[in-house]
Structures are given as C-alpha cells and as structure tokens.
C-alpha positions as a Python dict, from the first residue, in 0.01 Angstrom:
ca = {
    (1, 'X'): (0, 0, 0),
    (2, 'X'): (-170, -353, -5),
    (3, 'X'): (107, -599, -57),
    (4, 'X'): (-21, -882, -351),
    (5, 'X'): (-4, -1224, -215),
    (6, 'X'): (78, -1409, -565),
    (7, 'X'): (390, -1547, -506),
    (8, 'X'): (257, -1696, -143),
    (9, 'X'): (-72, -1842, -344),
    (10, 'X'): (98, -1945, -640),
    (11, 'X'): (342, -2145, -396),
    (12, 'X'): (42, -2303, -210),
    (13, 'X'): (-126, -2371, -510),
    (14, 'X'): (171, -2545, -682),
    (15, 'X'): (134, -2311, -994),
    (16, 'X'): (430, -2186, -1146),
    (17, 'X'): (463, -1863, -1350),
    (18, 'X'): (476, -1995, -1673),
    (19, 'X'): (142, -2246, -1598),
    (20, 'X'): (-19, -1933, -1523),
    (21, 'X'): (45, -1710, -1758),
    (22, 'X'): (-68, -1998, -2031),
    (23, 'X'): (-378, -2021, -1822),
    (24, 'X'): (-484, -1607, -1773),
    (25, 'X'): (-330, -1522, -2107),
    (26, 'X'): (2, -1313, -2011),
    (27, 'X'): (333, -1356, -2051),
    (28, 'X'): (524, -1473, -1772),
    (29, 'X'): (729, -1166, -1737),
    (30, 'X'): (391, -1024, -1662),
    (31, 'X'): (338, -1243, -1391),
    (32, 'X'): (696, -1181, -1268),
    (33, 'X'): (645, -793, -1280),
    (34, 'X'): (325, -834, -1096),
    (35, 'X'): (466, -1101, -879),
    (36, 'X'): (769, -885, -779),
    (37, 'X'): (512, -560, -788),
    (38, 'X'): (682, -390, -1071),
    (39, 'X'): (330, -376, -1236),
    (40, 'X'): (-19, -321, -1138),
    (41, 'X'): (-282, -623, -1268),
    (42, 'X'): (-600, -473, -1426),
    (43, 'X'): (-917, -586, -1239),
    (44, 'X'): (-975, -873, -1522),
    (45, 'X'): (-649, -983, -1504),
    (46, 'X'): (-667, -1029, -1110),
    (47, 'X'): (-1042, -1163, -1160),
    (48, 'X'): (-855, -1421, -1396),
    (49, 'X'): (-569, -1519, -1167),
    (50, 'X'): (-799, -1560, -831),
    (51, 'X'): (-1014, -1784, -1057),
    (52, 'X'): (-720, -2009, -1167),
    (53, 'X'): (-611, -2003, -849),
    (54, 'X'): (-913, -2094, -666),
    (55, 'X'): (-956, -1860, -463),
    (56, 'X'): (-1144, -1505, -323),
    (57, 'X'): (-1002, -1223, -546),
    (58, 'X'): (-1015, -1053, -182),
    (59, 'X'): (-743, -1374, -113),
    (60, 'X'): (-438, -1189, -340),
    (61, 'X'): (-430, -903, -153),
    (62, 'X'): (-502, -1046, 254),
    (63, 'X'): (-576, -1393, 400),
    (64, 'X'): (-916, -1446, 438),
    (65, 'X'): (-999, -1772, 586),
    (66, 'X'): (-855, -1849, 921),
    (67, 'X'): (-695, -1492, 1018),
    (68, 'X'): (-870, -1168, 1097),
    (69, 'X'): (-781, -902, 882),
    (70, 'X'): (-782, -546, 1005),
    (71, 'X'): (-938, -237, 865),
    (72, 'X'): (-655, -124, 744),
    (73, 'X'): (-566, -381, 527),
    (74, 'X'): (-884, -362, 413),
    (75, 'X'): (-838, 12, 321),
    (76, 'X'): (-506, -90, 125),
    (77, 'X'): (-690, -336, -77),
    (78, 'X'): (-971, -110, -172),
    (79, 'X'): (-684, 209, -233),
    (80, 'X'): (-525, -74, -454),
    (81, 'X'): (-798, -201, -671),
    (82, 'X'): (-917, 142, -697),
    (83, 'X'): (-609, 257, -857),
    (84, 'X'): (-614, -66, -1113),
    (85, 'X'): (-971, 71, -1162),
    (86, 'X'): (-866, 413, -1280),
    (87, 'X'): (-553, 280, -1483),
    (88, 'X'): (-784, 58, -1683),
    (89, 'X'): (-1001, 312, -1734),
    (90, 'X'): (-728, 490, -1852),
    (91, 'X'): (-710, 796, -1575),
    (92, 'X'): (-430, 836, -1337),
}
C-alpha cells in the first residue's frame, strides 16, 4: 500500500495540522487520522491539501522531483487513489 507523505510535506512546508485543516476545511483530527493513516482522504480532499501545499497531488503519495520512482510505487498510488475513488463513490 502507497504510504501518504503528509507528515514529510507538511514538515517541509512549515504547515502545521491545525493551519491546514483551517485552510482544506477539516478538522485537525482529520488531518491527524490521515496523517497517521487511520483514514483514507477523498480525492477532493487530497486535491485540496496538494494545492495548499504546493505541490503535485502525485507528490503525497512518492517524491517526484529529484528521485526516480519505480513502477511499483506507482502501482500503490494508483491501487490507493482508486480505492478513495470507490469510497467516495460510496462502493467498497
């Protein structure tokens, strides 16, 4: 399973969890259960946090400027946001 970056990007970003819940909406146990991958983000939500953030919504899930990123981390992304897909469409 892709591993979300938040924590890393939030860190490098100097956001904390409260700024960005205020800024995408959420509470910040929200961000924390996402954070600590308790929860799954819905595609808007992660749409929302790459944008405060800055950065690639590809970005959360693997580096992508700088480092090569294999297939298979590729696969996990796509395995990930497909699942976020389905939830929000409300299928398991």
């Amino acid at each position: 399973m892709a591993v979300l970056r938040l924590k890393e990007l939030m860190s490098i970003k100097g956001i904390g969890r409260e700024e960005l819940a205020n800024k995408v909406n959420v509470s910040t146990t929200t961000i924390s259960n996402i954070s600590s991958e308790k929860n799954l983000p819905t595609i808007q939500l992660l749409l929302s946090i790459a944008i405060v953030l800055d950065v690639d919504v590809r970005e959360l899930f693997v580096p992508t400027k700088g480092t090569a990123v294999t297939q298979l981390e590729i696969e996990e992304a796509k395995v990930l946001l497909e699942k976020s897909l389905r939830i929000l469409e409300g299928r398991k």
